[in-house]
């Protein structure tokens, strides 16, 4: 069972998409995993990102790029309601995931996060054994007897199995930074998510470890949809299918800095034939 | 100044970098004064310890622990009731204060939102840690002994000590919880853990050694207290063992027992038995502190 699971991934059937507000691009069916409609996120009185609308495709890698402080991490965290944990956060607009607005009142954020996994900027393994790190999520869901299989297949998917198979009981903190990050990816895969959000997953790693993570993402996109925030434009160009460019708008009067979506398109277009001058300036290194 | 005069230039550098005159006159004596202060404190403690050892070591024997106290013959007296009383008090105090203290700390650190009410709570808890212990005794006397009708019982004594150390446990537990990196909580939440699961399966296990260390240190403060338990009616019970489950029975404690020895006129009680009692109390206290330090060093996780 676990073998087929590793190969087929998680083909969760998409429910019929909800009707989008008038004036927005109409949903076209099962290819979109996320449809953002006028998403705005505020912390207290400060607007971090404003009015973001874009569609994220299933089984693709979508990159979010932009200068520091443009709110790209905030945007990412809106996709699995991790922002709920920051006090004073208010999200308006819609994040439609498989046809359902995850900010609808009846939605449980815990259930959202079970389906939409996340890998963080700094590797954050639990101070437990390698095995227990991967088994943590499945245990929450009540898995008991098949834990060994889940741990092995998750570590294989994260291309870490061969390096750790002999030392599963060792502390995860004994691994190198790159291995720790792949362990965190394995941990996220173990709960069989639909989507994996990655918040600059390689920024704390050396170039070799970064390449391994990028290769891994290429592998994973066959089974999962991936959204990655990166400030490394080469990385976005190398691995992503679509790229969203977010930038900062500074209000002259209040000096308030708000993230806004400038352009969202195929990665090749963003990097070779951007429609917006600001995008071209950014990807050619003239700004940011 | 040419290159041909290295000696001269070296001399010049030395004179530039030399300490100004007079600095050594201040620096050195200051160091000696600090060392003196340290040694004086240590010497006083050592003298006290030596005095107690000389007076009391001869009385330490198995019988001293197992005998009931004898008011007539100092050689026959023992600290059995004080020891069982103190142990019962510790067990009950830990059982009462640990869950409440950890619960309060978990609420404040993991659940409470940062508003005026929470800040007021935190300020109050910090202040409570400095309230004199006898005040907690009086509070227990009026609230538990009289109003709730606990009487002058073991439970009332444990309540007084629990009130005394609750703020210490809360503060220590909060610090242990705060030392758990936020990234651990985020990692668990991102896997679909509920806040309760994050707390019980990740945060608390990581913080537990710190919490236990704080609790043991708090208990070791409670073990030597006499004022609050005297106020709620600790007695020098001559021929009764105290067990932790005898909640509403009268109770004694080691400090009370020692005090009772000291009140006797004969040197056999006043000096020898009292000193031996003090040695036992000190040994208990040092053992608890040693366990706390061991826990802290053994299980401290570094991130």
XYZ file of C-alpha atoms in Angstrom:
591
model
C 0.000 0.000 0.000
C 2.797 2.307 0.924
C 4.629 1.524 -2.269
C 1.762 2.610 -4.453
C 1.247 5.617 -2.234
C 4.759 6.784 -2.917
C 4.313 6.386 -6.648
C 0.873 7.774 -7.158
C 1.088 10.602 -4.665
C -2.171 12.064 -3.492
C -4.679 12.356 -6.274
C -7.338 14.053 -4.178
C -10.287 14.686 -6.474
C -11.134 18.332 -6.705
C -14.694 19.246 -5.836
C -16.610 21.453 -8.179
C -15.131 24.940 -7.986
C -17.166 27.566 -6.239
C -18.487 30.451 -8.225
C -15.968 33.264 -8.410
C -17.036 36.859 -7.939
C -18.074 38.636 -11.077
C -15.288 40.318 -12.937
C -12.682 37.834 -11.834
C -11.299 35.199 -14.156
C -13.759 32.337 -14.217
C -12.589 29.078 -12.665
C -11.820 26.620 -15.372
C -12.050 23.361 -13.478
C -9.781 20.934 -11.767
C -6.428 22.286 -12.868
C -6.420 25.087 -10.296
C -5.551 24.067 -6.779
C -5.734 27.605 -5.408
C -7.745 30.551 -6.572
C -6.916 33.755 -4.732
C -9.535 36.459 -5.011
C -8.740 39.907 -3.691
C -6.668 38.524 -0.842
C -5.645 41.203 1.650
C -3.766 40.517 4.879
C -3.450 43.046 7.680
C -1.464 42.888 10.899
C -3.117 45.275 13.317
C -3.369 48.511 11.390
C -0.689 47.569 8.883
C -1.559 46.074 5.525
C 1.073 43.493 4.584
C -0.336 42.441 1.217
C -3.252 43.947 -0.654
C -5.719 42.673 -3.194
C -3.909 39.639 -4.558
C -5.732 37.601 -7.170
C -4.095 34.674 -8.925
C -4.672 31.034 -9.792
C -2.203 28.347 -8.768
C -2.161 25.199 -10.902
C -2.103 21.655 -9.678
C 1.162 19.697 -10.017
C 3.170 22.753 -10.840
C 5.790 24.708 -9.006
C 4.657 28.251 -8.471
C 7.309 30.704 -7.348
C 6.633 33.932 -5.508
C 9.484 36.396 -5.937
C 9.969 39.958 -4.835
C 12.179 42.258 -2.797
C 12.599 41.855 0.966
C 9.613 42.955 2.993
C 7.184 42.797 0.086
C 4.944 40.371 1.959
C 5.663 37.256 -0.072
C 6.025 35.123 3.050
C 2.804 36.615 4.402
C 1.088 35.708 1.159
C 2.389 32.135 1.418
C 1.251 31.811 5.020
C -2.226 32.926 4.037
C -2.491 29.743 1.955
C -2.500 27.387 4.962
C -3.738 29.808 7.599
C -0.432 29.932 9.440
C -1.041 33.655 9.781
C -3.914 32.915 12.152
C -1.271 32.347 14.809
C 0.023 35.889 14.620
C -2.091 38.061 16.840
C -4.024 40.845 15.205
C -4.019 39.244 11.759
C -7.037 39.873 9.569
C -7.456 38.296 6.181
C -10.087 39.464 3.719
C -10.834 38.223 0.241
C -10.945 34.568 -0.648
C -8.451 31.740 -0.813
C -10.319 29.056 -2.698
C -8.670 25.694 -2.332
C -10.247 22.858 -4.290
C -13.347 24.959 -4.653
C -13.696 25.888 -0.994
C -12.776 29.173 0.655
C -10.403 28.186 3.461
C -11.316 31.386 5.320
C -15.009 30.506 5.392
C -16.337 30.506 8.977
C -16.980 26.765 9.143
C -13.447 25.802 8.076
C -11.104 24.402 10.734
C -7.568 25.735 10.197
C -6.148 22.496 11.627
C -7.801 20.544 8.801
C -6.497 23.079 6.282
C -2.930 22.617 7.509
C -3.249 18.864 7.317
C -3.857 19.118 3.588
C -1.522 22.025 2.897
C 1.912 21.314 4.325
C 4.668 23.814 4.913
C 8.443 23.830 4.939
C 10.095 26.745 6.664
C 13.107 28.903 5.950
C 15.190 27.523 8.796
C 15.158 23.740 9.098
C 13.092 23.108 12.232
C 13.269 19.408 13.078
C 11.779 18.429 16.419
C 14.422 17.527 19.016
C 13.524 13.871 18.638
C 14.781 10.959 16.592
C 14.709 11.038 12.788
C 12.002 8.377 12.895
C 9.841 10.281 15.382
C 10.114 13.459 13.336
C 8.588 11.785 10.296
C 6.112 9.755 12.349
C 4.792 12.773 14.270
C 2.192 13.819 11.689
C 0.884 10.313 10.894
C 0.596 9.605 14.627
C -1.653 12.633 14.991
C -3.958 11.037 12.456
C -4.008 7.804 14.410
C -1.615 5.716 12.324
C 0.040 3.072 14.448
C 0.787 -0.208 12.693
C 1.933 1.170 9.346
C 4.249 3.842 10.747
C 7.420 2.072 9.574
C 6.161 2.034 6.000
C 5.090 5.660 6.081
C 8.427 6.758 7.513
C 10.375 4.835 4.887
C 8.324 5.993 1.913
C 8.374 9.614 3.101
C 12.132 9.564 3.580
C 12.525 7.955 0.145
C 10.395 10.644 -1.458
C 12.529 13.276 0.241
C 15.685 11.574 -1.095
C 16.979 11.112 2.417
C 16.377 7.414 3.023
C 19.762 6.141 1.886
C 21.570 8.588 4.131
C 19.605 7.887 7.307
C 18.230 4.357 7.006
C 20.829 2.997 9.416
C 20.318 5.647 12.067
C 16.604 6.303 12.296
C 16.766 6.351 16.087
C 19.424 9.072 16.167
C 18.523 12.624 16.996
C 17.401 14.690 14.028
C 19.593 17.496 15.330
C 22.673 15.419 14.471
C 21.955 15.807 10.746
C 23.494 18.514 8.562
C 21.435 21.577 7.660
C 20.581 20.261 4.200
C 19.619 16.866 5.591
C 17.512 18.532 8.276
C 15.629 20.465 5.614
C 15.001 17.291 3.595
C 13.838 15.675 6.837
C 11.374 18.544 7.280
C 10.165 17.900 3.736
C 9.811 14.187 4.510
C 7.911 15.114 7.652
C 5.540 17.255 5.613
C 5.068 14.476 3.027
C 4.264 11.910 5.697
C 0.800 13.377 6.295
C 0.060 13.010 2.565
C -0.642 16.643 1.873
C -2.061 17.996 -1.329
C 0.117 21.069 -1.486
C 3.525 21.891 -0.061
C 4.283 25.493 0.722
C 7.974 26.329 0.952
C 9.171 29.548 2.526
C 12.687 30.128 1.171
C 13.520 26.483 1.916
C 17.108 26.740 0.711
C 18.131 30.157 1.934
C 19.885 28.727 5.001
C 21.685 26.044 2.975
C 24.902 25.853 1.000
C 24.790 25.624 -2.843
C 25.124 21.831 -2.976
C 22.335 21.295 -0.460
C 20.277 23.888 -2.335
C 20.654 21.952 -5.585
C 19.535 18.775 -3.888
C 16.399 20.521 -2.598
C 15.696 21.874 -6.082
C 16.108 18.429 -7.673
C 13.801 17.088 -5.030
C 11.148 19.659 -5.850
C 11.263 18.618 -9.512
C 10.563 15.067 -8.362
C 7.823 16.073 -5.961
C 5.811 18.169 -8.366
C 4.644 15.028 -10.110
C 2.672 14.136 -7.011
C 2.183 17.451 -5.253
C 1.529 21.069 -5.999
C 4.297 23.300 -4.719
C 4.309 26.995 -3.921
C 7.725 28.374 -3.116
C 8.750 31.794 -1.858
C 12.264 32.692 -2.847
C 14.367 35.784 -3.092
C 16.736 33.878 -5.344
C 15.638 34.705 -8.896
C 17.866 32.079 -10.479
C 16.179 29.520 -8.293
C 12.738 30.663 -9.396
C 13.854 30.613 -13.040
C 15.371 27.132 -12.693
C 12.568 25.287 -10.997
C 9.226 27.022 -11.303
C 6.531 26.753 -13.930
C 4.761 29.955 -12.975
C 6.123 32.984 -11.225
C 4.355 35.712 -9.291
C 6.235 38.959 -8.846
C 5.233 40.874 -5.737
C 6.626 44.274 -4.914
C 6.297 46.937 -2.258
C 4.155 49.986 -2.704
C 5.170 52.746 -0.318
C 2.492 55.274 0.546
C 4.115 58.683 0.372
C 2.023 60.226 3.116
C 2.056 57.474 5.721
C 5.210 55.604 4.708
C 3.124 52.447 4.877
C 4.625 49.561 2.943
C 2.195 47.205 1.291
C 2.875 44.199 -0.908
C 1.137 44.125 -4.269
C 1.080 41.593 -7.066
C 2.662 43.114 -10.154
C 2.598 40.233 -12.550
C 1.810 36.541 -12.607
C 2.667 34.451 -15.643
C 4.660 31.541 -16.973
C 8.152 31.686 -15.541
C 9.728 31.906 -18.992
C 7.619 34.942 -19.824
C 8.384 36.635 -16.515
C 12.093 36.226 -17.069
C 12.267 36.929 -20.787
C 9.292 39.016 -21.773
C 7.768 40.601 -18.710
C 4.723 42.663 -19.415
C 5.390 45.127 -16.602
C 8.458 47.348 -16.536
C 8.844 46.825 -12.755
C 9.047 43.064 -13.253
C 11.670 43.438 -15.937
C 13.701 45.803 -13.762
C 13.573 43.346 -10.892
C 14.425 40.158 -12.783
C 17.252 41.838 -14.661
C 18.722 43.049 -11.384
C 18.131 46.748 -11.887
C 16.035 46.918 -8.738
C 15.884 45.048 -5.460
C 62.515 58.753 13.452
C 64.299 56.459 11.060
C 64.162 52.779 10.443
C 67.613 52.432 11.864
C 66.520 52.961 15.446
C 64.293 50.026 16.306
C 65.112 50.155 19.996
C 63.953 53.681 20.338
C 60.695 53.124 18.502
C 59.987 49.999 20.507
C 60.480 51.956 23.658
C 58.113 54.592 22.400
C 55.390 52.022 21.716
C 55.797 50.629 25.207
C 55.435 53.987 26.822
C 52.304 54.739 24.774
C 50.614 51.514 25.699
C 51.634 51.362 29.347
C 48.878 51.558 31.935
C 48.456 55.058 33.300
C 50.001 55.500 36.694
C 47.525 54.925 39.458
C 45.323 52.508 37.595
C 46.965 49.509 39.232
C 46.431 51.209 42.587
C 42.682 50.966 42.052
C 42.363 47.768 40.024
C 44.238 45.409 42.318
C 42.725 46.377 45.687
C 39.277 46.283 44.085
C 39.856 42.692 43.004
C 41.097 41.779 46.468
C 38.030 43.392 48.033
C 35.714 41.383 45.793
C 37.582 38.186 46.589
C 37.357 39.052 50.270
C 33.602 39.455 50.071
C 33.273 36.056 48.416
C 35.539 34.353 50.932
C 33.788 35.967 53.884
C 30.417 34.656 52.758
C 31.855 31.194 52.199
C 33.761 31.245 55.485
C 30.610 32.125 57.442
C 28.700 29.291 55.807
C 31.574 26.893 56.373
C 31.788 27.892 60.028
C 28.072 27.344 60.508
C 28.219 23.994 58.788
C 31.265 22.917 60.787
C 29.571 23.953 64.018
C 26.438 21.982 63.201
C 28.508 18.989 62.076
C 30.585 18.937 65.261
C 27.514 19.219 67.463
C 25.191 16.978 65.553
C 27.165 14.337 63.674
C 27.510 12.207 66.792
C 23.744 11.956 67.127
C 23.172 10.755 63.570
C 22.225 7.111 63.542
C 19.489 4.972 62.128
C 17.626 5.245 65.440
C 17.607 9.026 65.184
C 15.497 8.726 62.028
C 13.163 5.996 63.265
C 12.631 6.990 66.906
C 9.758 9.099 68.132
C 10.921 12.078 70.099
C 11.462 11.516 73.792
C 11.071 14.481 76.066
C 13.129 13.038 78.876
C 16.195 11.377 77.416
C 18.061 13.267 74.692
C 19.908 10.096 73.711
C 16.631 8.344 72.958
C 14.943 11.073 71.016
C 14.400 10.977 67.248
C 12.934 12.981 64.403
C 10.591 10.375 63.023
C 7.432 12.484 63.199
C 9.149 15.572 61.810
C 10.564 13.583 58.928
C 7.277 11.901 58.011
C 5.518 15.250 58.401
C 7.914 17.027 56.084
C 7.792 14.229 53.523
C 3.996 14.205 53.579
C 3.937 17.974 53.221
C 6.292 17.792 50.237
C 4.272 15.090 48.491
C 1.016 16.967 48.966
C 2.506 20.353 48.140
C 3.991 18.997 44.919
C 0.720 17.292 44.041
C -1.199 20.533 44.535
C 1.196 23.143 43.172
C 2.712 21.311 40.177
C -0.451 20.838 38.091
C -1.835 24.268 38.980
C 1.467 26.037 38.399
C 2.211 24.306 35.108
C -1.379 24.821 33.996
C -1.186 28.535 34.691
C 2.162 28.795 32.926
C 0.904 26.908 29.864
C -2.147 29.155 29.711
C -0.092 32.332 29.949
C 2.583 31.229 27.480
C 0.689 29.137 24.954
C -2.883 30.372 24.976
C -3.401 33.808 26.506
C -3.453 36.675 24.073
C -1.346 39.668 24.922
C -3.817 42.142 26.395
C -4.105 44.348 29.446
C -5.685 41.621 31.547
C -2.887 39.141 30.817
C -0.219 41.722 31.551
C -1.922 42.512 34.856
C -1.936 38.796 35.704
C 1.744 38.469 34.880
C 2.683 41.495 36.941
C 0.741 40.122 39.898
C 2.349 36.703 39.690
C 5.803 38.278 39.608
C 4.896 40.307 42.689
C 3.415 37.330 44.514
C 6.783 35.575 44.328
C 8.124 38.243 46.698
C 5.369 38.184 49.317
C 6.652 37.140 52.780
C 5.836 33.529 53.524
C 3.931 34.253 56.745
C 1.370 36.168 54.701
C 0.535 32.991 52.815
C 0.132 31.254 56.146
C -2.359 33.886 57.300
C -4.214 33.716 53.994
C -4.501 29.942 54.313
C -5.616 30.293 57.920
C -8.526 32.534 57.078
C -9.519 31.044 53.731
C -8.945 27.314 54.146
C -8.697 26.594 57.850
C -11.705 28.679 58.906
C -13.920 29.404 55.908
C -13.551 26.068 54.097
C -13.190 24.180 57.356
C -9.949 22.341 56.640
C -8.973 22.779 60.286
C -5.371 22.799 61.436
C -4.565 19.854 59.228
C -1.902 18.475 56.942
C -3.922 19.631 53.950
C -3.988 23.189 55.278
C -0.205 23.116 55.737
C 0.277 21.832 52.199
C -2.064 24.542 50.916
C -0.030 27.244 52.648
C 3.205 25.922 51.158
C 1.562 25.505 47.753
C 0.425 29.111 47.742
C 3.933 30.114 48.714
C 5.645 28.308 45.860
C 2.991 28.601 43.154
C 4.341 31.908 41.834
C 7.854 30.458 41.740
C 6.674 27.414 39.800
C 4.665 29.547 37.400
C 7.576 31.886 36.695
C 10.049 29.012 36.238
C 7.655 27.040 34.041
C 6.929 30.058 31.879
C 10.615 30.545 31.335
C 11.054 26.893 30.395
C 8.142 27.156 27.954
C 9.463 30.367 26.480
C 12.798 28.685 25.813
C 11.087 26.285 23.389
C 11.688 27.792 19.942
C 8.646 29.102 18.106
C 9.775 27.123 15.059
C 8.935 23.891 16.900
C 5.351 25.062 17.430
C 5.079 26.218 13.815
C 6.475 22.931 12.553
C 3.932 20.926 14.518
C 1.024 23.214 13.594
C 1.961 22.994 9.920
C 1.580 19.223 10.174
C -1.997 19.658 11.268
C -1.506 19.392 15.021
C -4.118 21.089 17.180
C -2.888 23.611 19.765
C -3.475 20.996 22.456
C -1.373 18.451 20.546
C 1.382 20.994 19.966
C 1.498 21.736 23.677
C 1.225 18.188 24.959
C 3.407 16.395 22.398
C 6.084 18.918 21.558
C 6.283 21.934 23.833
C 5.719 20.355 27.248
C 8.107 17.414 26.752
C 10.836 19.808 25.665
C 10.139 22.189 28.545
C 9.630 19.473 31.170
C 13.221 19.296 32.518
C 13.185 23.058 33.042
C 9.766 22.900 34.675
C 10.855 20.061 36.980
C 14.026 21.925 37.917
C 11.998 24.983 38.865
C 9.494 22.892 40.803
C 12.166 21.069 42.799
C 13.934 24.327 43.628
C 10.593 25.769 44.735
C 9.929 22.700 46.908
C 13.358 23.011 48.437
C 12.367 26.516 49.466
C 9.154 25.189 50.992
C 10.888 22.416 52.915
C 12.671 24.834 55.231
C 9.707 27.124 55.829
C 8.271 27.192 59.312
C 6.294 30.431 59.579
C 3.424 29.614 57.198
C 2.883 26.095 58.534
C 3.118 27.298 62.137
C 0.371 29.820 61.432
C -1.941 27.131 60.061
C -1.245 24.924 63.048
C 1.746 22.671 62.538
C 2.334 20.883 65.808
C 5.225 19.144 67.433
C 3.579 15.773 67.474
C 5.348 13.375 69.726
C 4.022 9.982 68.822
C 2.236 10.184 65.530
C 3.450 9.461 62.027
C 2.084 11.657 59.315
C 1.170 10.063 56.021
C 0.365 12.001 52.867
C -3.179 10.638 52.759
C -4.045 11.719 56.305
C -5.300 14.981 54.912
C -7.232 16.216 57.919
C -4.929 14.968 60.686
C -2.595 17.227 62.676
C 0.886 17.411 61.207
C 4.448 18.207 62.125
C 7.525 19.102 60.130
C 11.299 19.019 60.475
C 11.768 22.770 61.063
C 9.120 22.634 63.800
C 10.810 19.596 65.314
C 14.175 21.360 65.324
C 12.611 24.422 66.884
C 11.172 22.219 69.603
C 14.579 20.681 70.322
C 16.120 24.134 70.604
C 13.503 25.170 73.149
C 14.514 22.406 75.564
C 16.950 23.429 78.289
C 19.221 20.365 78.169
C 22.200 20.594 75.819
C 21.442 17.073 74.673
C 18.288 18.442 72.994
C 19.160 22.056 72.501
C 22.515 21.498 70.807
C 23.069 17.902 69.798
C 19.613 16.766 68.705
C 18.854 20.140 67.116
C 22.118 20.080 65.162
C 21.476 16.544 63.979
C 18.003 17.627 62.846
C 19.503 20.561 60.989
C 21.937 18.190 59.260
C 19.068 16.020 58.087
C 17.156 19.045 56.800
C 20.248 20.364 55.013
C 20.932 16.962 53.484
C 17.355 16.776 52.173
C 17.643 20.265 50.748
C 21.000 19.668 49.081
C 19.759 16.399 47.625
C 16.785 18.160 46.059
C 18.990 20.875 44.649
C 21.393 18.279 43.288
C 18.534 16.483 41.541
C 17.414 19.803 40.071
C 20.888 20.580 38.765
C 21.259 17.065 37.396
C 17.943 17.342 35.543
C 18.908 20.694 34.116
C 22.263 19.503 32.848
C 21.151 16.108 31.672
C 18.073 17.033 29.703
C 18.813 20.541 28.588
C 18.205 20.608 24.840
C 20.255 22.897 22.701
C 18.880 24.188 19.453
